[in-house]
PDB file of C-alpha atoms in Angstrom:
ATOM      1  CA  UNK A   1       0.000   0.000   0.000  1.00 65.00           C
ATOM      2  CA  UNK A   2       1.328   3.412  -0.956  1.00 77.00           C
ATOM      3  CA  UNK A   3       0.981   6.326   1.430  1.00 92.00           C
ATOM      4  CA  UNK A   4       1.339  10.051   0.907  1.00 98.00           C
ATOM      5  CA  UNK A   5       3.989  11.123   3.393  1.00 98.00           C
ATOM      6  CA  UNK A   6       5.099  14.617   4.393  1.00 98.00           C
ATOM      7  CA  UNK A   7       8.654  14.855   5.737  1.00 98.00           C
ATOM      8  CA  UNK A   8       9.810  18.109   7.317  1.00 98.00           C
ATOM      9  CA  UNK A   9      13.500  18.946   7.217  1.00 97.00           C
ATOM     10  CA  UNK A  10      13.937  16.930   4.022  1.00 98.00           C
ATOM     11  CA  UNK A  11      16.894  18.974   2.786  1.00 97.00           C
ATOM     12  CA  UNK A  12      19.565  16.981   4.571  1.00 90.00           C
ATOM     13  CA  UNK A  13      20.570  14.175   6.881  1.00 92.00           C
ATOM     14  CA  UNK A  14      17.786  11.851   7.943  1.00 95.00           C
ATOM     15  CA  UNK A  15      15.142  13.813   6.019  1.00 97.00           C
ATOM     16  CA  UNK A  16      16.819  13.375   2.658  1.00 98.00           C
ATOM     17  CA  UNK A  17      17.585   9.722   3.376  1.00 98.00           C
ATOM     18  CA  UNK A  18      13.980   9.020   4.442  1.00 98.00           C
ATOM     19  CA  UNK A  19      12.655  10.793   1.354  1.00 98.00           C
ATOM     20  CA  UNK A  20      14.789   8.740  -1.034  1.00 98.00           C
ATOM     21  CA  UNK A  21      14.118   5.459   0.793  1.00 98.00           C
ATOM     22  CA  UNK A  22      10.343   5.951   0.919  1.00 98.00           C
ATOM     23  CA  UNK A  23      10.260   6.905  -2.764  1.00 98.00           C
ATOM     24  CA  UNK A  24      12.151   3.691  -3.589  1.00 97.00           C
ATOM     25  CA  UNK A  25       9.495   1.758  -1.612  1.00 96.00           C
ATOM     26  CA  UNK A  26       6.751   3.245  -3.808  1.00 96.00           C
ATOM     27  CA  UNK A  27       5.345   5.893  -1.492  1.00 97.00           C
ATOM     28  CA  UNK A  28       4.362   9.386  -2.534  1.00 98.00           C
ATOM     29  CA  UNK A  29       6.618  11.778  -0.641  1.00 98.00           C
ATOM     30  CA  UNK A  30       6.194  15.469  -0.032  1.00 98.00           C
ATOM     31  CA  UNK A  31       9.618  16.788   0.924  1.00 98.00           C
ATOM     32  CA  UNK A  32       9.340  19.952   3.011  1.00 98.00           C
ATOM     33  CA  UNK A  33      12.276  22.294   3.430  1.00 98.00           C
ATOM     34  CA  UNK A  34      13.299  25.911   3.687  1.00 97.00           C
ATOM     35  CA  UNK A  35      14.683  27.646   0.607  1.00 97.00           C
ATOM     36  CA  UNK A  36      13.938  25.119  -2.153  1.00 97.00           C
ATOM     37  CA  UNK A  37      14.532  27.870  -4.711  1.00 96.00           C
ATOM     38  CA  UNK A  38      17.520  29.256  -2.799  1.00 97.00           C
ATOM     39  CA  UNK A  39      20.093  27.605  -0.580  1.00 97.00           C
ATOM     40  CA  UNK A  40      18.497  24.150  -0.921  1.00 97.00           C
ATOM     41  CA  UNK A  41      17.787  24.285  -4.660  1.00 98.00           C
ATOM     42  CA  UNK A  42      20.269  21.534  -5.571  1.00 98.00           C
ATOM     43  CA  UNK A  43      18.773  19.159  -2.998  1.00 98.00           C
ATOM     44  CA  UNK A  44      15.220  20.102  -4.006  1.00 98.00           C
ATOM     45  CA  UNK A  45      16.091  19.395  -7.640  1.00 98.00           C
ATOM     46  CA  UNK A  46      17.653  16.042  -6.697  1.00 98.00           C
ATOM     47  CA  UNK A  47      14.584  15.014  -4.698  1.00 98.00           C
ATOM     48  CA  UNK A  48      12.240  16.211  -7.447  1.00 98.00           C
ATOM     49  CA  UNK A  49      14.153  14.116  -9.972  1.00 98.00           C
ATOM     50  CA  UNK A  50      13.794  11.139  -7.614  1.00 98.00           C
ATOM     51  CA  UNK A  51      10.013  11.694  -7.585  1.00 98.00           C
ATOM     52  CA  UNK A  52       9.294  13.831  -4.539  1.00 98.00           C
ATOM     53  CA  UNK A  53       6.902  16.752  -4.445  1.00 98.00           C
ATOM     54  CA  UNK A  54       8.708  19.732  -2.912  1.00 98.00           C
ATOM     55  CA  UNK A  55       6.980  22.219  -0.619  1.00 98.00           C
ATOM     56  CA  UNK A  56       8.530  25.097   1.223  1.00 98.00           C
ATOM     57  CA  UNK A  57       7.966  24.924   4.966  1.00 98.00           C
ATOM     58  CA  UNK A  58       9.742  26.837   7.692  1.00 98.00           C
ATOM     59  CA  UNK A  59       8.497  25.152  10.878  1.00 98.00           C
ATOM     60  CA  UNK A  60       9.108  28.368  12.839  1.00 98.00           C
ATOM     61  CA  UNK A  61       6.367  30.161  10.883  1.00 98.00           C
ATOM     62  CA  UNK A  62       2.643  29.505  11.297  1.00 98.00           C
ATOM     63  CA  UNK A  63       1.918  30.927   7.832  1.00 98.00           C
ATOM     64  CA  UNK A  64       4.658  28.891   6.155  1.00 98.00           C
ATOM     65  CA  UNK A  65       3.442  25.667   7.785  1.00 98.00           C
ATOM     66  CA  UNK A  66      -0.176  26.372   6.846  1.00 98.00           C
ATOM     67  CA  UNK A  67       0.701  27.162   3.223  1.00 98.00           C
ATOM     68  CA  UNK A  68       3.044  24.182   2.911  1.00 98.00           C
ATOM     69  CA  UNK A  69       0.516  21.735   4.345  1.00 98.00           C
ATOM     70  CA  UNK A  70      -2.186  23.100   2.036  1.00 98.00           C
ATOM     71  CA  UNK A  71       0.155  22.686  -0.951  1.00 98.00           C
ATOM     72  CA  UNK A  72       0.936  19.118   0.117  1.00 98.00           C
ATOM     73  CA  UNK A  73      -2.708  18.051  -0.075  1.00 96.00           C
ATOM     74  CA  UNK A  74      -4.215  15.031   1.664  1.00 96.00           C
ATOM     75  CA  UNK A  75      -1.636  13.284   3.832  1.00 98.00           C
ATOM     76  CA  UNK A  76      -1.562   9.800   5.305  1.00 97.00           C
ATOM     77  CA  UNK A  77       1.656  10.202   7.302  1.00 98.00           C
ATOM     78  CA  UNK A  78       3.587  13.163   8.678  1.00 98.00           C
ATOM     79  CA  UNK A  79       7.187  12.751   9.764  1.00 98.00           C
ATOM     80  CA  UNK A  80       8.246  15.646  11.971  1.00 98.00           C
ATOM     81  CA  UNK A  81      11.948  15.507  11.221  1.00 97.00           C
ATOM     82  CA  UNK A  82      12.996  19.180  11.080  1.00 96.00           C
ATOM     83  CA  UNK A  83      15.367  19.875  13.918  1.00 94.00           C
ATOM     84  CA  UNK A  84      18.587  21.464  15.008  1.00 93.00           C
ATOM     85  CA  UNK A  85      21.238  20.513  17.547  1.00 92.00           C
ATOM     86  CA  UNK A  86      23.619  22.478  19.727  1.00 91.00           C
ATOM     87  CA  UNK A  87      26.578  21.663  21.894  1.00 92.00           C
ATOM     88  CA  UNK A  88      28.321  23.623  24.621  1.00 95.00           C
ATOM     89  CA  UNK A  89      28.124  24.686  28.232  1.00 95.00           C
ATOM     90  CA  UNK A  90      24.525  25.477  29.126  1.00 92.00           C
ATOM     91  CA  UNK A  91      25.545  28.688  30.830  1.00 94.00           C
ATOM     92  CA  UNK A  92      26.983  29.975  27.546  1.00 95.00           C
ATOM     93  CA  UNK A  93      23.585  29.907  25.829  1.00 96.00           C
ATOM     94  CA  UNK A  94      21.482  33.058  25.984  1.00 96.00           C
ATOM     95  CA  UNK A  95      17.743  32.638  26.549  1.00 96.00           C
ATOM     96  CA  UNK A  96      17.229  33.665  22.915  1.00 97.00           C
ATOM     97  CA  UNK A  97      19.392  30.705  21.820  1.00 96.00           C
ATOM     98  CA  UNK A  98      17.132  28.294  23.699  1.00 96.00           C
ATOM     99  CA  UNK A  99      14.042  29.982  22.287  1.00 97.00           C
ATOM    100  CA  UNK A 100      15.327  29.426  18.726  1.00 97.00           C
ATOM    101  CA  UNK A 101      16.157  25.796  19.507  1.00 96.00           C
ATOM    102  CA  UNK A 102      12.742  25.098  21.047  1.00 97.00           C
ATOM    103  CA  UNK A 103      10.999  26.999  18.241  1.00 98.00           C
ATOM    104  CA  UNK A 104      12.297  24.433  15.770  1.00 97.00           C
ATOM    105  CA  UNK A 105      12.541  21.227  17.822  1.00 97.00           C
ATOM    106  CA  UNK A 106       9.330  21.552  19.853  1.00 97.00           C
ATOM    107  CA  UNK A 107       7.051  24.349  18.672  1.00 98.00           C
ATOM    108  CA  UNK A 108       7.730  23.441  15.040  1.00 98.00           C
ATOM    109  CA  UNK A 109       6.280  19.987  15.669  1.00 98.00           C
ATOM    110  CA  UNK A 110       3.240  21.548  17.341  1.00 98.00           C
ATOM    111  CA  UNK A 111       2.737  23.900  14.383  1.00 98.00           C
ATOM    112  CA  UNK A 112       2.859  21.059  11.873  1.00 98.00           C
ATOM    113  CA  UNK A 113       0.556  18.847  13.939  1.00 98.00           C
ATOM    114  CA  UNK A 114      -1.987  21.639  14.341  1.00 98.00           C
ATOM    115  CA  UNK A 115      -1.993  22.086  10.568  1.00 98.00           C
ATOM    116  CA  UNK A 116      -2.437  18.400   9.656  1.00 98.00           C
ATOM    117  CA  UNK A 117      -4.595  17.019  12.450  1.00 97.00           C
ATOM    118  CA  UNK A 118      -7.968  18.555  11.468  1.00 97.00           C
ATOM    119  CA  UNK A 119      -7.944  16.721   8.121  1.00 96.00           C
ATOM    120  CA  UNK A 120      -6.690  13.504   9.711  1.00 96.00           C
ATOM    121  CA  UNK A 121      -9.416  13.678  12.344  1.00 94.00           C
ATOM    122  CA  UNK A 122     -12.030  14.311   9.662  1.00 94.00           C
ATOM    123  CA  UNK A 123     -10.857  11.232   7.706  1.00 93.00           C
ATOM    124  CA  UNK A 124     -10.438   9.194  10.890  1.00 93.00           C
ATOM    125  CA  UNK A 125      -6.966   8.154   9.797  1.00 94.00           C
ATOM    126  CA  UNK A 126      -3.380   9.328   9.819  1.00 95.00           C
ATOM    127  CA  UNK A 127      -0.023   8.708  11.403  1.00 96.00           C
ATOM    128  CA  UNK A 128       2.302  11.182  13.097  1.00 97.00           C
ATOM    129  CA  UNK A 129       5.970  10.281  13.514  1.00 96.00           C
ATOM    130  CA  UNK A 130       8.312  12.468  15.541  1.00 96.00           C
ATOM    131  CA  UNK A 131      12.050  12.157  15.052  1.00 92.00           C
ATOM    132  CA  UNK A 132      13.652  12.610  18.433  1.00 86.00           C
ATOM    133  CA  UNK A 133      16.910  11.453  19.958  1.00 71.00           C
ATOM    134  CA  UNK A 134      18.261   9.160  22.627  1.00 71.00           C
ATOM    135  CA  UNK A 135      19.063  12.460  24.339  1.00 67.00           C
ATOM    136  CA  UNK A 136      15.326  12.891  24.776  1.00 62.00           C
ATOM    137  CA  UNK A 137      15.505  10.087  27.341  1.00 69.00           C
ATOM    138  CA  UNK A 138      18.889  10.651  28.983  1.00 78.00           C
ATOM    139  CA  UNK A 139      21.090  13.621  29.758  1.00 82.00           C
ATOM    140  CA  UNK A 140      24.644  14.097  28.558  1.00 79.00           C
ATOM    141  CA  UNK A 141      26.869  17.003  29.549  1.00 85.00           C
ATOM    142  CA  UNK A 142      27.364  19.775  26.986  1.00 92.00           C
ATOM    143  CA  UNK A 143      24.064  18.935  25.276  1.00 85.00           C
ATOM    144  CA  UNK A 144      21.804  20.523  27.911  1.00 87.00           C
ATOM    145  CA  UNK A 145      19.677  22.775  25.688  1.00 92.00           C
ATOM    146  CA  UNK A 146      19.347  20.076  23.027  1.00 90.00           C
ATOM    147  CA  UNK A 147      18.534  17.464  25.696  1.00 93.00           C
ATOM    148  CA  UNK A 148      15.825  19.741  27.085  1.00 93.00           C
ATOM    149  CA  UNK A 149      14.241  20.296  23.663  1.00 94.00           C
ATOM    150  CA  UNK A 150      14.160  16.568  22.921  1.00 94.00           C
ATOM    151  CA  UNK A 151      12.804  15.729  26.400  1.00 95.00           C
ATOM    152  CA  UNK A 152      10.027  18.225  25.676  1.00 95.00           C
ATOM    153  CA  UNK A 153       9.405  16.601  22.292  1.00 96.00           C
ATOM    154  CA  UNK A 154       9.235  13.164  23.902  1.00 93.00           C
ATOM    155  CA  UNK A 155       6.534  14.348  26.301  1.00 95.00           C
ATOM    156  CA  UNK A 156       4.659  16.166  23.542  1.00 95.00           C
ATOM    157  CA  UNK A 157       4.650  12.948  21.511  1.00 95.00           C
ATOM    158  CA  UNK A 158       3.450  10.884  24.488  1.00 93.00           C
ATOM    159  CA  UNK A 159       0.654  13.366  25.145  1.00 94.00           C
ATOM    160  CA  UNK A 160      -0.412  13.251  21.491  1.00 94.00           C
ATOM    161  CA  UNK A 161      -0.377   9.456  21.615  1.00 93.00           C
ATOM    162  CA  UNK A 162      -2.867   9.439  24.489  1.00 93.00           C
ATOM    163  CA  UNK A 163      -5.034  12.283  23.195  1.00 93.00           C
ATOM    164  CA  UNK A 164      -5.252  10.871  19.656  1.00 92.00           C
ATOM    165  CA  UNK A 165      -5.783   7.227  20.677  1.00 88.00           C
ATOM    166  CA  UNK A 166      -9.454   7.786  21.376  1.00 73.00           C
ATOM    167  CA  UNK A 167      -9.082   6.452  24.892  1.00 51.00           C
TER     168      UNK A 167
END
């Protein structure tokens, strides 16, 4: 069975790999990224050639998420993959640094989910996948802000699991 899958953060790393792998398995993939006509044009062109539909989504923007999800159309699966990492002494990070990190790693997931869930609820079907990290379950020194963002994502995902299970 082929699914239509939206992957955020498809311009590199796991996102690009997931996009190419799912296309090879026969799925329809909507690869979401920032700057598909700018800094990520080469990757967008590569993924388009491989068969992906490209949409521009900046997960830190409500309007961008809304427009990108609308352009994607009806979705069966959403993979919240967009994320960023940091390393260093926690005390060296300004509050604004943590806000930027959480805006992508946590609030970005919430923005995407809020955009896709009404249609999934209406259809009574859909799957949300959140790409997290082992550091969302354990703490390592020098990764404090990243750990905190992934711990928050883990709890957000658990809360969604319960709320969306119909229990």
